[in-house]
mmCIF file of N, CA and C in Angstrom:
data_model
loop_
_atom_site.group_PDB
_atom_site.id
_atom_site.type_symbol
_atom_site.label_atom_id
_atom_site.label_comp_id
_atom_site.label_asym_id
_atom_site.label_seq_id
_atom_site.Cartn_x
_atom_site.Cartn_y
_atom_site.Cartn_z
ATOM 1 N N UNK E 1 0.938 -1.206 0.271
ATOM 2 C CA UNK E 1 -0.063 -0.002 0.121
ATOM 3 C C UNK E 1 0.801 1.041 0.044
ATOM 4 N N UNK E 2 0.773 2.137 -0.889
ATOM 5 C CA UNK E 2 1.361 3.594 -1.054
ATOM 6 C C UNK E 2 0.832 4.330 0.119
ATOM 7 N N UNK E 3 -0.697 4.464 -0.416
ATOM 8 C CA UNK E 3 -1.584 5.452 0.521
ATOM 9 C C UNK E 3 -3.222 5.073 0.678
ATOM 10 N N UNK E 4 -3.403 5.505 1.655
ATOM 11 C CA UNK E 4 -5.016 5.131 1.490
ATOM 12 C C UNK E 4 -5.576 6.470 2.780
ATOM 13 N N UNK E 5 -6.919 7.067 2.248
ATOM 14 C CA UNK E 5 -7.046 8.265 3.089
ATOM 15 C C UNK E 5 -8.826 8.114 2.489
ATOM 16 N N UNK E 6 -9.612 8.698 3.658
ATOM 17 C CA UNK E 6 -10.942 8.977 3.413
ATOM 18 C C UNK E 6 -11.238 10.474 2.752
ATOM 19 N N UNK E 7 -11.955 10.495 1.398
ATOM 20 C CA UNK E 7 -12.455 11.925 1.753
ATOM 21 C C UNK E 7 -14.239 12.073 0.904
ATOM 22 N N UNK E 8 -14.681 13.205 1.382
ATOM 23 C CA UNK E 8 -15.940 13.378 0.875
ATOM 24 C C UNK E 8 -15.836 13.660 -0.479
ATOM 25 N N UNK E 9 -16.917 13.055 -1.682
ATOM 26 C CA UNK E 9 -17.207 13.421 -2.906
ATOM 27 C C UNK E 9 -18.708 13.700 -3.155
ATOM 28 N N UNK E 10 -19.258 14.319 -3.846
ATOM 29 C CA UNK E 10 -20.259 14.443 -3.789
ATOM 30 C C UNK E 10 -21.223 14.039 -2.700
ATOM 31 N N UNK E 11 -21.005 14.434 -1.175
ATOM 32 C CA UNK E 11 -21.533 13.961 -0.054
ATOM 33 C C UNK E 11 -21.668 12.396 0.276
ATOM 34 N N UNK E 12 -20.410 11.895 -0.136
ATOM 35 C CA UNK E 12 -20.410 10.570 -0.128
ATOM 36 C C UNK E 12 -19.069 10.438 0.677
ATOM 37 N N UNK E 13 -18.801 9.438 1.644
ATOM 38 C CA UNK E 13 -17.936 8.769 2.312
ATOM 39 C C UNK E 13 -16.874 8.025 1.103
ATOM 40 N N UNK E 14 -15.882 8.338 0.815
ATOM 41 C CA UNK E 14 -15.143 7.526 -0.430
ATOM 42 C C UNK E 14 -13.388 7.416 0.739
ATOM 43 N N UNK E 15 -13.732 6.185 -0.179
ATOM 44 C CA UNK E 15 -12.097 5.514 0.222
ATOM 45 C C UNK E 15 -11.435 5.662 -0.874
ATOM 46 N N UNK E 16 -10.006 6.446 -0.670
ATOM 47 C CA UNK E 16 -9.009 6.474 -1.832
ATOM 48 C C UNK E 16 -7.801 5.936 -1.477
ATOM 49 N N UNK E 17 -7.492 4.865 -2.117
ATOM 50 C CA UNK E 17 -6.328 3.908 -1.765
ATOM 51 C C UNK E 17 -5.426 3.897 -3.240
ATOM 52 N N UNK E 18 -3.965 3.813 -3.062
ATOM 53 C CA UNK E 18 -3.150 3.384 -4.200
ATOM 54 C C UNK E 18 -2.150 2.281 -3.358
ATOM 55 N N UNK E 19 -2.296 1.466 -4.754
ATOM 56 C CA UNK E 19 -1.083 0.169 -4.165
ATOM 57 C C UNK E 19 -0.479 -0.016 -5.034
ATOM 58 N N UNK E 20 0.577 -0.731 -4.767
ATOM 59 C CA UNK E 20 1.662 -1.376 -5.681
ATOM 60 C C UNK E 20 1.754 -2.606 -5.657
ATOM 61 N N UNK E 21 1.961 -3.585 -6.741
ATOM 62 C CA UNK E 21 2.031 -4.930 -7.015
ATOM 63 C C UNK E 21 3.210 -4.921 -8.121
ATOM 64 N N UNK E 22 3.800 -6.064 -8.191
ATOM 65 C CA UNK E 22 4.331 -6.374 -9.312
ATOM 66 C C UNK E 22 3.802 -6.516 -10.297
ATOM 67 N N UNK E 23 4.219 -6.219 -11.649
ATOM 68 C CA UNK E 23 3.778 -6.359 -13.055
ATOM 69 C C UNK E 23 3.427 -8.024 -13.152
ATOM 70 N N UNK E 24 2.076 -8.152 -13.668
ATOM 71 C CA UNK E 24 1.858 -9.570 -13.812
ATOM 72 C C UNK E 24 2.172 -10.351 -15.187
ATOM 73 N N UNK E 25 3.290 -9.474 -15.883
ATOM 74 C CA UNK E 25 4.028 -9.999 -16.761
ATOM 75 C C UNK E 25 5.298 -11.059 -15.888
ATOM 76 N N UNK E 26 5.137 -12.239 -16.387
ATOM 77 C CA UNK E 26 6.429 -12.830 -15.738
ATOM 78 C C UNK E 26 7.780 -12.666 -15.940
ATOM 79 N N UNK E 27 8.315 -12.684 -15.032
ATOM 80 C CA UNK E 27 9.588 -12.440 -14.733
ATOM 81 C C UNK E 27 10.063 -11.038 -15.077
ATOM 82 N N UNK E 28 9.096 -9.922 -14.927
ATOM 83 C CA UNK E 28 9.494 -8.717 -15.144
ATOM 84 C C UNK E 28 9.640 -8.116 -13.774
ATOM 85 N N UNK E 29 10.207 -7.072 -13.453
ATOM 86 C CA UNK E 29 10.654 -6.519 -12.532
ATOM 87 C C UNK E 29 9.559 -4.989 -12.558
ATOM 88 N N UNK E 30 9.197 -5.029 -13.403
ATOM 89 C CA UNK E 30 8.273 -3.663 -13.422
ATOM 90 C C UNK E 30 7.225 -3.679 -12.573
ATOM 91 N N UNK E 31 6.622 -2.498 -11.862
ATOM 92 C CA UNK E 31 5.778 -1.942 -10.979
ATOM 93 C C UNK E 31 4.106 -2.198 -11.762
ATOM 94 N N UNK E 32 3.439 -2.316 -11.102
ATOM 95 C CA UNK E 32 1.866 -2.453 -11.633
ATOM 96 C C UNK E 32 1.107 -1.539 -10.336
ATOM 97 N N UNK E 33 0.474 -0.411 -10.741
ATOM 98 C CA UNK E 33 -0.096 0.501 -9.620
ATOM 99 C C UNK E 33 -1.677 0.366 -9.667
ATOM 100 N N UNK E 34 -2.090 0.463 -8.817
ATOM 101 C CA UNK E 34 -3.824 0.365 -8.731
ATOM 102 C C UNK E 34 -4.380 1.163 -7.837
ATOM 103 N N UNK E 35 -4.809 2.289 -8.555
ATOM 104 C CA UNK E 35 -5.699 3.399 -7.627
ATOM 105 C C UNK E 35 -7.163 3.111 -7.446
ATOM 106 N N UNK E 36 -7.587 2.913 -6.001
ATOM 107 C CA UNK E 36 -9.023 2.453 -5.700
ATOM 108 C C UNK E 36 -9.520 3.707 -4.848
ATOM 109 N N UNK E 37 -11.064 3.932 -5.876
ATOM 110 C CA UNK E 37 -11.855 4.797 -5.411
ATOM 111 C C UNK E 37 -13.144 3.866 -4.853
ATOM 112 N N UNK E 38 -13.273 3.893 -3.487
ATOM 113 C CA UNK E 38 -14.779 2.920 -3.293
ATOM 114 C C UNK E 38 -15.699 3.718 -2.624
ATOM 115 N N UNK E 39 -16.829 4.095 -3.285
ATOM 116 C CA UNK E 39 -17.806 4.920 -2.440
ATOM 117 C C UNK E 39 -18.427 3.744 -1.406
ATOM 118 N N UNK E 40 -18.692 4.084 -0.321
ATOM 119 C CA UNK E 40 -19.093 3.380 0.933
ATOM 120 C C UNK E 40 -20.262 3.802 1.120
ATOM 121 N N UNK E 41 -21.135 2.729 1.521
ATOM 122 C CA UNK E 41 -22.311 2.943 2.209
ATOM 123 C C UNK E 41 -22.291 1.859 3.345
ATOM 124 N N UNK E 42 -23.192 1.722 4.188
ATOM 125 C CA UNK E 42 -23.415 0.399 5.357
ATOM 126 C C UNK E 42 -24.070 -0.653 4.506
ATOM 127 N N UNK E 43 -24.930 -0.576 3.768
ATOM 128 C CA UNK E 43 -25.564 -1.805 2.895
ATOM 129 C C UNK E 43 -24.814 -2.004 1.300
ATOM 130 N N UNK E 44 -24.212 -1.117 1.043
ATOM 131 C CA UNK E 44 -23.178 -1.533 -0.428
ATOM 132 C C UNK E 44 -22.320 -0.829 -0.298
ATOM 133 N N UNK E 45 -21.427 -1.150 -1.410
ATOM 134 C CA UNK E 45 -20.284 0.213 -2.103
ATOM 135 C C UNK E 45 -19.893 -0.304 -3.434
ATOM 136 N N UNK E 46 -19.354 0.613 -4.091
ATOM 137 C CA UNK E 46 -19.108 0.671 -5.498
ATOM 138 C C UNK E 46 -17.530 0.805 -5.595
ATOM 139 N N UNK E 47 -16.883 0.245 -6.336
ATOM 140 C CA UNK E 47 -15.319 0.472 -6.213
ATOM 141 C C UNK E 47 -15.101 0.752 -7.984
ATOM 142 N N UNK E 48 -14.146 1.883 -8.087
ATOM 143 C CA UNK E 48 -13.657 2.372 -9.578
ATOM 144 C C UNK E 48 -12.105 2.207 -9.338
ATOM 145 N N UNK E 49 -11.557 1.474 -10.170
ATOM 146 C CA UNK E 49 -10.149 0.957 -10.133
ATOM 147 C C UNK E 49 -9.645 2.019 -11.408
ATOM 148 N N UNK E 50 -8.485 2.686 -11.076
ATOM 149 C CA UNK E 50 -7.392 3.155 -11.981
ATOM 150 C C UNK E 50 -6.096 2.314 -12.154
ATOM 151 N N UNK E 51 -5.775 1.901 -13.282
ATOM 152 C CA UNK E 51 -4.648 1.048 -13.214
ATOM 153 C C UNK E 51 -3.880 1.333 -14.280
ATOM 154 N N UNK E 52 -2.134 1.184 -13.687
ATOM 155 C CA UNK E 52 -1.366 1.195 -14.950
ATOM 156 C C UNK E 52 -0.074 0.677 -14.655
ATOM 157 N N UNK E 53 0.456 -0.004 -15.738
ATOM 158 C CA UNK E 53 1.860 -1.006 -15.234
ATOM 159 C C UNK E 53 3.053 -0.255 -16.014
ATOM 160 N N UNK E 54 4.234 -0.378 -15.239
ATOM 161 C CA UNK E 54 5.475 -0.079 -16.122
ATOM 162 C C UNK E 54 5.937 -0.767 -17.382
ATOM 163 N N UNK E 55 6.033 -0.046 -17.900
ATOM 164 C CA UNK E 55 6.719 -0.925 -19.294
ATOM 165 C C UNK E 55 7.809 -0.177 -20.046
ATOM 166 N N UNK E 56 8.899 -0.760 -20.737
ATOM 167 C CA UNK E 56 10.033 -0.250 -21.294
ATOM 168 C C UNK E 56 10.916 -0.146 -19.858
ATOM 169 N N UNK E 57 11.925 0.477 -20.152
ATOM 170 C CA UNK E 57 12.887 0.835 -18.716
ATOM 171 C C UNK E 57 12.005 1.770 -17.743
ATOM 172 N N UNK E 58 12.409 0.810 -16.726
ATOM 173 C CA UNK E 58 11.801 1.256 -15.124
ATOM 174 C C UNK E 58 13.072 1.434 -14.305
ATOM 175 N N UNK E 59 12.530 2.279 -13.385
ATOM 176 C CA UNK E 59 13.528 3.005 -11.954
ATOM 177 C C UNK E 59 14.063 4.418 -12.586
ATOM 178 N N UNK E 60 13.843 5.116 -13.567
ATOM 179 C CA UNK E 60 13.850 6.391 -13.681
ATOM 180 C C UNK E 60 13.582 7.374 -12.892
ATOM 181 N N UNK E 61 12.475 7.304 -12.090
ATOM 182 C CA UNK E 61 11.735 8.256 -11.204
ATOM 183 C C UNK E 61 12.305 7.881 -10.011
ATOM 184 N N UNK E 62 12.674 6.516 -9.200
ATOM 185 C CA UNK E 62 13.199 6.267 -8.170
ATOM 186 C C UNK E 62 14.710 6.554 -8.446
ATOM 187 N N UNK E 63 15.446 6.550 -9.623
ATOM 188 C CA UNK E 63 16.731 7.266 -9.803
ATOM 189 C C UNK E 63 17.073 8.468 -9.476
ATOM 190 N N UNK E 64 16.073 8.890 -10.138
ATOM 191 C CA UNK E 64 16.217 10.782 -10.088
ATOM 192 C C UNK E 64 15.849 11.205 -8.908
ATOM 193 N N UNK E 65 14.786 10.713 -7.816
ATOM 194 C CA UNK E 65 14.679 10.917 -6.637
ATOM 195 C C UNK E 65 15.833 10.964 -5.606
ATOM 196 N N UNK E 66 16.001 9.696 -5.870
ATOM 197 C CA UNK E 66 17.755 9.250 -5.059
ATOM 198 C C UNK E 66 18.786 10.449 -5.657
ATOM 199 N N UNK E 67 18.884 10.742 -6.814
ATOM 200 C CA UNK E 67 20.194 11.718 -7.034
ATOM 201 C C UNK E 67 19.683 12.958 -6.371
ATOM 202 N N UNK E 68 18.324 13.308 -6.369
ATOM 203 C CA UNK E 68 18.277 14.433 -5.632
ATOM 204 C C UNK E 68 18.367 14.520 -4.361
ATOM 205 N N UNK E 69 18.852 13.499 -3.519
ATOM 206 C CA UNK E 69 19.120 13.708 -1.995
ATOM 207 C C UNK E 69 17.678 12.916 -1.438
ATOM 208 N N UNK E 70 16.755 12.615 -1.807
ATOM 209 C CA UNK E 70 15.765 12.182 -1.400
ATOM 210 C C UNK E 70 15.429 10.505 -1.317
ATOM 211 N N UNK E 71 16.575 10.008 -1.089
ATOM 212 C CA UNK E 71 16.659 8.385 -1.669
ATOM 213 C C UNK E 71 16.351 7.593 -0.105
ATOM 214 N N UNK E 72 16.476 6.061 -0.180
ATOM 215 C CA UNK E 72 16.018 5.696 0.882
ATOM 216 C C UNK E 72 17.016 5.486 2.058
ATOM 217 N N UNK E 73 16.647 5.891 3.348
ATOM 218 C CA UNK E 73 17.670 6.085 4.237
ATOM 219 C C UNK E 73 18.664 4.625 4.448
ATOM 220 N N UNK E 74 19.912 5.013 4.651
ATOM 221 C CA UNK E 74 20.842 4.063 4.906
ATOM 222 C C UNK E 74 20.337 2.927 5.806
ATOM 223 N N UNK E 75 20.460 1.457 5.328
ATOM 224 C CA UNK E 75 19.683 0.490 6.437
ATOM 225 C C UNK E 75 21.222 -0.324 6.745
ATOM 226 N N UNK E 76 20.964 -0.867 7.833
ATOM 227 C CA UNK E 76 22.059 -1.723 8.239
ATOM 228 C C UNK E 76 21.574 -3.352 8.001
ATOM 229 N N UNK E 77 21.754 -3.511 6.531
ATOM 230 C CA UNK E 77 21.439 -4.643 5.976
ATOM 231 C C UNK E 77 22.761 -5.877 5.911
ATOM 232 N N UNK E 78 22.519 -7.384 5.644
ATOM 233 C CA UNK E 78 23.628 -8.045 5.508
ATOM 234 C C UNK E 78 23.884 -7.905 4.175
ATOM 235 N N UNK E 79 25.179 -7.619 3.942
ATOM 236 C CA UNK E 79 25.719 -7.645 2.775
ATOM 237 C C UNK E 79 25.373 -8.903 1.720
ATOM 238 N N UNK E 80 24.757 -8.638 0.563
ATOM 239 C CA UNK E 80 24.959 -9.606 -0.400
ATOM 240 C C UNK E 80 25.280 -9.575 -1.801
ATOM 241 N N UNK E 81 25.807 -10.762 -1.892
ATOM 242 C CA UNK E 81 26.902 -10.804 -3.121
ATOM 243 C C UNK E 81 26.099 -11.474 -4.283
ATOM 244 N N UNK E 82 26.247 -11.303 -5.562
ATOM 245 C CA UNK E 82 25.693 -12.310 -6.174
ATOM 246 C C UNK E 82 26.649 -12.253 -7.399
ATOM 247 N N UNK E 83 26.512 -13.490 -8.254
ATOM 248 C CA UNK E 83 27.564 -13.757 -9.062
ATOM 249 C C UNK E 83 27.522 -13.451 -10.232
ATOM 250 N N UNK E 84 25.918 -12.655 -10.614
ATOM 251 C CA UNK E 84 25.989 -12.501 -12.133
ATOM 252 C C UNK E 84 24.600 -11.453 -12.076
ATOM 253 N N UNK E 85 24.760 -10.896 -13.714
ATOM 254 C CA UNK E 85 23.356 -10.056 -13.506
ATOM 255 C C UNK E 85 21.804 -10.721 -13.506
ATOM 256 N N UNK E 86 22.040 -12.205 -13.699
ATOM 257 C CA UNK E 86 20.582 -12.962 -13.472
ATOM 258 C C UNK E 86 20.699 -12.890 -12.037
ATOM 259 N N UNK E 87 21.789 -13.494 -11.571
ATOM 260 C CA UNK E 87 21.077 -13.413 -9.872
ATOM 261 C C UNK E 87 20.652 -12.419 -9.282
ATOM 262 N N UNK E 88 21.453 -11.072 -9.291
ATOM 263 C CA UNK E 88 20.802 -9.810 -9.009
ATOM 264 C C UNK E 88 19.210 -9.633 -9.357
ATOM 265 N N UNK E 89 19.113 -9.875 -10.355
ATOM 266 C CA UNK E 89 17.623 -9.394 -11.095
ATOM 267 C C UNK E 89 16.699 -10.613 -10.193
ATOM 268 N N UNK E 90 16.957 -11.806 -10.242
ATOM 269 C CA UNK E 90 16.340 -12.891 -9.435
ATOM 270 C C UNK E 90 16.238 -12.583 -8.087
ATOM 271 N N UNK E 91 17.585 -12.022 -7.235
ATOM 272 C CA UNK E 91 16.977 -11.516 -6.022
ATOM 273 C C UNK E 91 16.121 -10.219 -5.904
ATOM 274 N N UNK E 92 15.976 -9.343 -6.877
ATOM 275 C CA UNK E 92 15.449 -8.099 -6.638
ATOM 276 C C UNK E 92 13.834 -8.437 -6.963
ATOM 277 N N UNK E 93 13.574 -9.623 -8.050
ATOM 278 C CA UNK E 93 12.235 -10.038 -8.522
ATOM 279 C C UNK E 93 11.687 -10.904 -7.032
ATOM 280 N N UNK E 94 12.528 -11.187 -6.333
ATOM 281 C CA UNK E 94 11.933 -12.210 -4.705
ATOM 282 C C UNK E 94 11.950 -10.906 -3.848
ATOM 283 N N UNK E 95 12.425 -9.876 -3.699
ATOM 284 C CA UNK E 95 12.400 -8.910 -2.588
ATOM 285 C C UNK E 95 10.898 -8.128 -2.420
ATOM 286 N N UNK E 96 10.753 -8.096 -1.151
ATOM 287 C CA UNK E 96 9.451 -7.522 -0.820
ATOM 288 C C UNK E 96 9.201 -6.227 -1.444
ATOM 289 N N UNK E 97 8.189 -5.506 -1.717
ATOM 290 C CA UNK E 97 7.744 -4.253 -2.348
ATOM 291 C C UNK E 97 7.417 -3.631 -1.211
ATOM 292 N N UNK E 98 8.497 -2.166 -1.372
ATOM 293 C CA UNK E 98 8.607 -0.972 -0.355
ATOM 294 C C UNK E 98 7.853 -0.152 -1.019
ATOM 295 N N UNK E 99 7.068 0.609 -0.240
ATOM 296 C CA UNK E 99 6.829 1.947 -0.628
ATOM 297 C C UNK E 99 8.240 2.923 -0.618
ATOM 298 N N UNK E 100 8.629 3.422 -1.352
ATOM 299 C CA UNK E 100 10.028 4.458 -1.822
ATOM 300 C C UNK E 100 9.575 5.689 -1.799
ATOM 301 N N UNK E 101 10.703 6.695 -1.539
ATOM 302 C CA UNK E 101 10.548 8.242 -1.493
ATOM 303 C C UNK E 101 10.185 8.536 -2.561
ATOM 304 N N UNK E 102 10.342 7.790 -3.750
ATOM 305 C CA UNK E 102 10.181 8.213 -4.959
ATOM 306 C C UNK E 102 8.663 7.967 -5.156
ATOM 307 N N UNK E 103 7.874 7.521 -4.227
ATOM 308 C CA UNK E 103 6.444 6.952 -4.588
ATOM 309 C C UNK E 103 5.610 8.303 -4.115
ATOM 310 N N UNK E 104 6.074 9.089 -3.512
ATOM 311 C CA UNK E 104 5.509 10.361 -2.595
ATOM 312 C C UNK E 104 4.804 11.014 -3.862
ATOM 313 N N UNK E 105 3.886 11.210 -3.601
ATOM 314 C CA UNK E 105 2.635 12.304 -4.602
ATOM 315 C C UNK E 105 3.503 13.780 -4.967
ATOM 316 N N UNK E 106 4.560 13.902 -4.119
ATOM 317 C CA UNK E 106 5.033 15.609 -4.375
ATOM 318 C C UNK E 106 6.143 15.383 -5.993
ATOM 319 N N UNK E 107 6.288 14.550 -6.229
ATOM 320 C CA UNK E 107 6.796 14.031 -7.310
ATOM 321 C C UNK E 107 6.100 13.562 -8.868
ATOM 322 N N UNK E 108 4.964 13.587 -8.608
ATOM 323 C CA UNK E 108 3.940 13.280 -9.485
ATOM 324 C C UNK E 108 4.225 14.403 -10.764
ATOM 325 N N UNK E 109 3.869 15.544 -10.439
ATOM 326 C CA UNK E 109 4.547 16.935 -11.546
ATOM 327 C C UNK E 109 5.487 16.687 -12.289
ATOM 328 N N UNK E 110 6.752 16.002 -11.550
ATOM 329 C CA UNK E 110 8.174 15.683 -12.328
ATOM 330 C C UNK E 110 7.932 14.845 -13.123
ATOM 331 N N UNK E 111 7.007 13.662 -13.049
ATOM 332 C CA UNK E 111 7.022 12.585 -13.877
ATOM 333 C C UNK E 111 5.649 12.041 -14.505
ATOM 334 N N UNK E 112 5.104 13.205 -14.978
ATOM 335 C CA UNK E 112 3.855 12.798 -15.529
ATOM 336 C C UNK E 112 3.187 11.472 -16.240
ATOM 337 N N UNK E 113 4.428 11.022 -17.107
ATOM 338 C CA UNK E 113 3.931 9.981 -17.670
ATOM 339 C C UNK E 113 4.087 8.738 -16.997
ATOM 340 N N UNK E 114 4.710 8.586 -15.611
ATOM 341 C CA UNK E 114 5.082 7.377 -14.747
ATOM 342 C C UNK E 114 3.699 6.861 -14.551
ATOM 343 N N UNK E 115 3.750 5.989 -14.331
ATOM 344 C CA UNK E 115 2.351 5.091 -14.195
ATOM 345 C C UNK E 115 1.621 5.291 -12.952
ATOM 346 N N UNK E 116 2.362 5.561 -11.998
ATOM 347 C CA UNK E 116 1.996 5.831 -10.240
ATOM 348 C C UNK E 116 1.251 7.159 -10.580
ATOM 349 N N UNK E 117 1.948 8.313 -11.620
ATOM 350 C CA UNK E 117 1.183 9.912 -11.735
ATOM 351 C C UNK E 117 -0.010 9.774 -12.340
ATOM 352 N N UNK E 118 0.086 8.752 -13.352
ATOM 353 C CA UNK E 118 -0.904 8.413 -14.061
ATOM 354 C C UNK E 118 -2.358 8.126 -13.504
ATOM 355 N N UNK E 119 -2.095 6.961 -12.550
ATOM 356 C CA UNK E 119 -3.113 6.576 -11.491
ATOM 357 C C UNK E 119 -3.731 7.834 -10.687
ATOM 358 N N UNK E 120 -2.475 8.374 -10.058
ATOM 359 C CA UNK E 120 -3.269 9.837 -9.199
ATOM 360 C C UNK E 120 -4.265 10.684 -9.846
ATOM 361 N N UNK E 121 -3.708 10.848 -11.111
ATOM 362 C CA UNK E 121 -4.114 12.062 -11.914
ATOM 363 C C UNK E 121 -5.404 11.592 -12.239
ATOM 364 N N UNK E 122 -5.571 10.312 -12.607
ATOM 365 C CA UNK E 122 -6.978 9.915 -12.889
ATOM 366 C C UNK E 122 -8.108 9.616 -11.629
ATOM 367 N N UNK E 123 -7.328 9.229 -10.385
ATOM 368 C CA UNK E 123 -8.235 9.354 -9.526
ATOM 369 C C UNK E 123 -8.811 10.663 -9.242
ATOM 370 N N UNK E 124 -7.919 11.603 -9.170
ATOM 371 C CA UNK E 124 -8.511 12.967 -8.821
ATOM 372 C C UNK E 124 -9.268 13.580 -10.146
ATOM 373 N N UNK E 125 -9.335 13.284 -11.250
ATOM 374 C CA UNK E 125 -10.438 13.579 -12.369
ATOM 375 C C UNK E 125 -11.737 13.024 -11.851
ATOM 376 N N UNK E 126 -11.362 11.642 -11.511
ATOM 377 C CA UNK E 126 -12.941 10.800 -11.259
ATOM 378 C C UNK E 126 -13.716 11.537 -10.033
ATOM 379 N N UNK E 127 -12.613 11.918 -9.049
ATOM 380 C CA UNK E 127 -13.855 12.251 -7.757
ATOM 381 C C UNK E 127 -13.709 13.886 -8.151
ATOM 382 N N UNK E 128 -13.351 14.583 -8.743
ATOM 383 C CA UNK E 128 -13.652 15.854 -9.268
ATOM 384 C C UNK E 128 -14.879 15.804 -9.983
ATOM 385 N N UNK E 129 -15.518 14.722 -10.770
ATOM 386 C CA UNK E 129 -16.498 14.604 -11.601
ATOM 387 C C UNK E 129 -17.439 13.880 -11.287
ATOM 388 N N UNK E 130 -17.317 13.006 -10.399
ATOM 389 C CA UNK E 130 -18.073 12.126 -9.838
ATOM 390 C C UNK E 130 -19.371 12.591 -9.475
ATOM 391 N N UNK E 131 -20.309 12.037 -10.171
ATOM 392 C CA UNK E 131 -21.961 12.360 -9.804
ATOM 393 C C UNK E 131 -22.698 10.834 -9.020
ATOM 394 N N UNK E 132 -23.071 11.075 -7.874
ATOM 395 C CA UNK E 132 -23.799 10.145 -7.501
ATOM 396 C C UNK E 132 -25.369 9.847 -7.502
ATOM 397 N N UNK E 133 -25.815 8.804 -7.784
ATOM 398 C CA UNK E 133 -27.445 8.924 -8.202
ATOM 399 C C UNK E 133 -27.960 8.828 -6.753
ATOM 400 N N UNK E 134 -29.106 9.587 -6.781
ATOM 401 C CA UNK E 134 -30.006 9.657 -5.429
ATOM 402 C C UNK E 134 -30.129 8.482 -4.805
ATOM 403 N N UNK E 135 -30.555 7.676 -5.274
ATOM 404 C CA UNK E 135 -30.756 5.847 -4.552
ATOM 405 C C UNK E 135 -29.687 5.647 -3.739
ATOM 406 N N UNK E 136 -28.532 5.786 -4.552
ATOM 407 C CA UNK E 136 -27.273 5.331 -3.443
ATOM 408 C C UNK E 136 -26.749 6.418 -2.643
ATOM 409 N N UNK E 137 -26.862 7.474 -3.078
ATOM 410 C CA UNK E 137 -26.941 8.625 -1.872
ATOM 411 C C UNK E 137 -27.824 8.510 -0.546
ATOM 412 N N UNK E 138 -28.944 7.945 -0.851
ATOM 413 C CA UNK E 138 -29.952 7.748 0.357
ATOM 414 C C UNK E 138 -29.731 6.529 1.273
ATOM 415 N N UNK E 139 -28.855 5.585 0.661
ATOM 416 C CA UNK E 139 -28.551 4.407 1.448
ATOM 417 C C UNK E 139 -28.001 4.809 2.936
ATOM 418 N N UNK E 140 -28.124 4.245 3.963
ATOM 419 C CA UNK E 140 -27.218 4.663 5.384
ATOM 420 C C UNK E 140 -25.628 4.828 5.350
ATOM 421 N N UNK E 141 -25.022 5.953 5.637
ATOM 422 C CA UNK E 141 -23.624 5.869 5.613
ATOM 423 C C UNK E 141 -22.757 5.019 6.018
ATOM 424 N N UNK E 142 -21.692 5.146 5.397
ATOM 425 C CA UNK E 142 -20.750 4.008 5.904
ATOM 426 C C UNK E 142 -20.356 4.060 7.371
ATOM 427 N N UNK E 143 -19.842 5.433 7.748
ATOM 428 C CA UNK E 143 -19.344 6.111 9.074
ATOM 429 C C UNK E 143 -20.532 7.051 9.545
ATOM 430 N N UNK E 144 -20.725 7.248 10.928
ATOM 431 C CA UNK E 144 -21.574 7.972 11.161
ATOM 432 C C UNK E 144 -20.573 9.209 11.505
#
């Protein structure tokens, strides 16, 4: 999970979340970003997804943010030695997915074509233009 919060849109309690997964492409190190907008009522909910996957060269956003001095903090981890590039990529593919400094929304304007920026931009447009049917609005609210 990169972020999750609750916002009001058209008078409805909306959960907005952004999640990061591995690309569904076998053997790929690319990331797959999913933005979720869930319109919540106590008796029902609707979900709108905005999804985008990295293609081509990856890691430019992360490298640029690191070069600006906003990289990940130094970690006290055991040194890992690999014998080849294949071993390196295999280890990277097995690594746990983490929220990185480059995932911060403040970098979206610098990288408008990055899948994460695209997902957040689409979420914003959806929430700005969302219209909710009265029958849904009349359902009991999710939270009081």
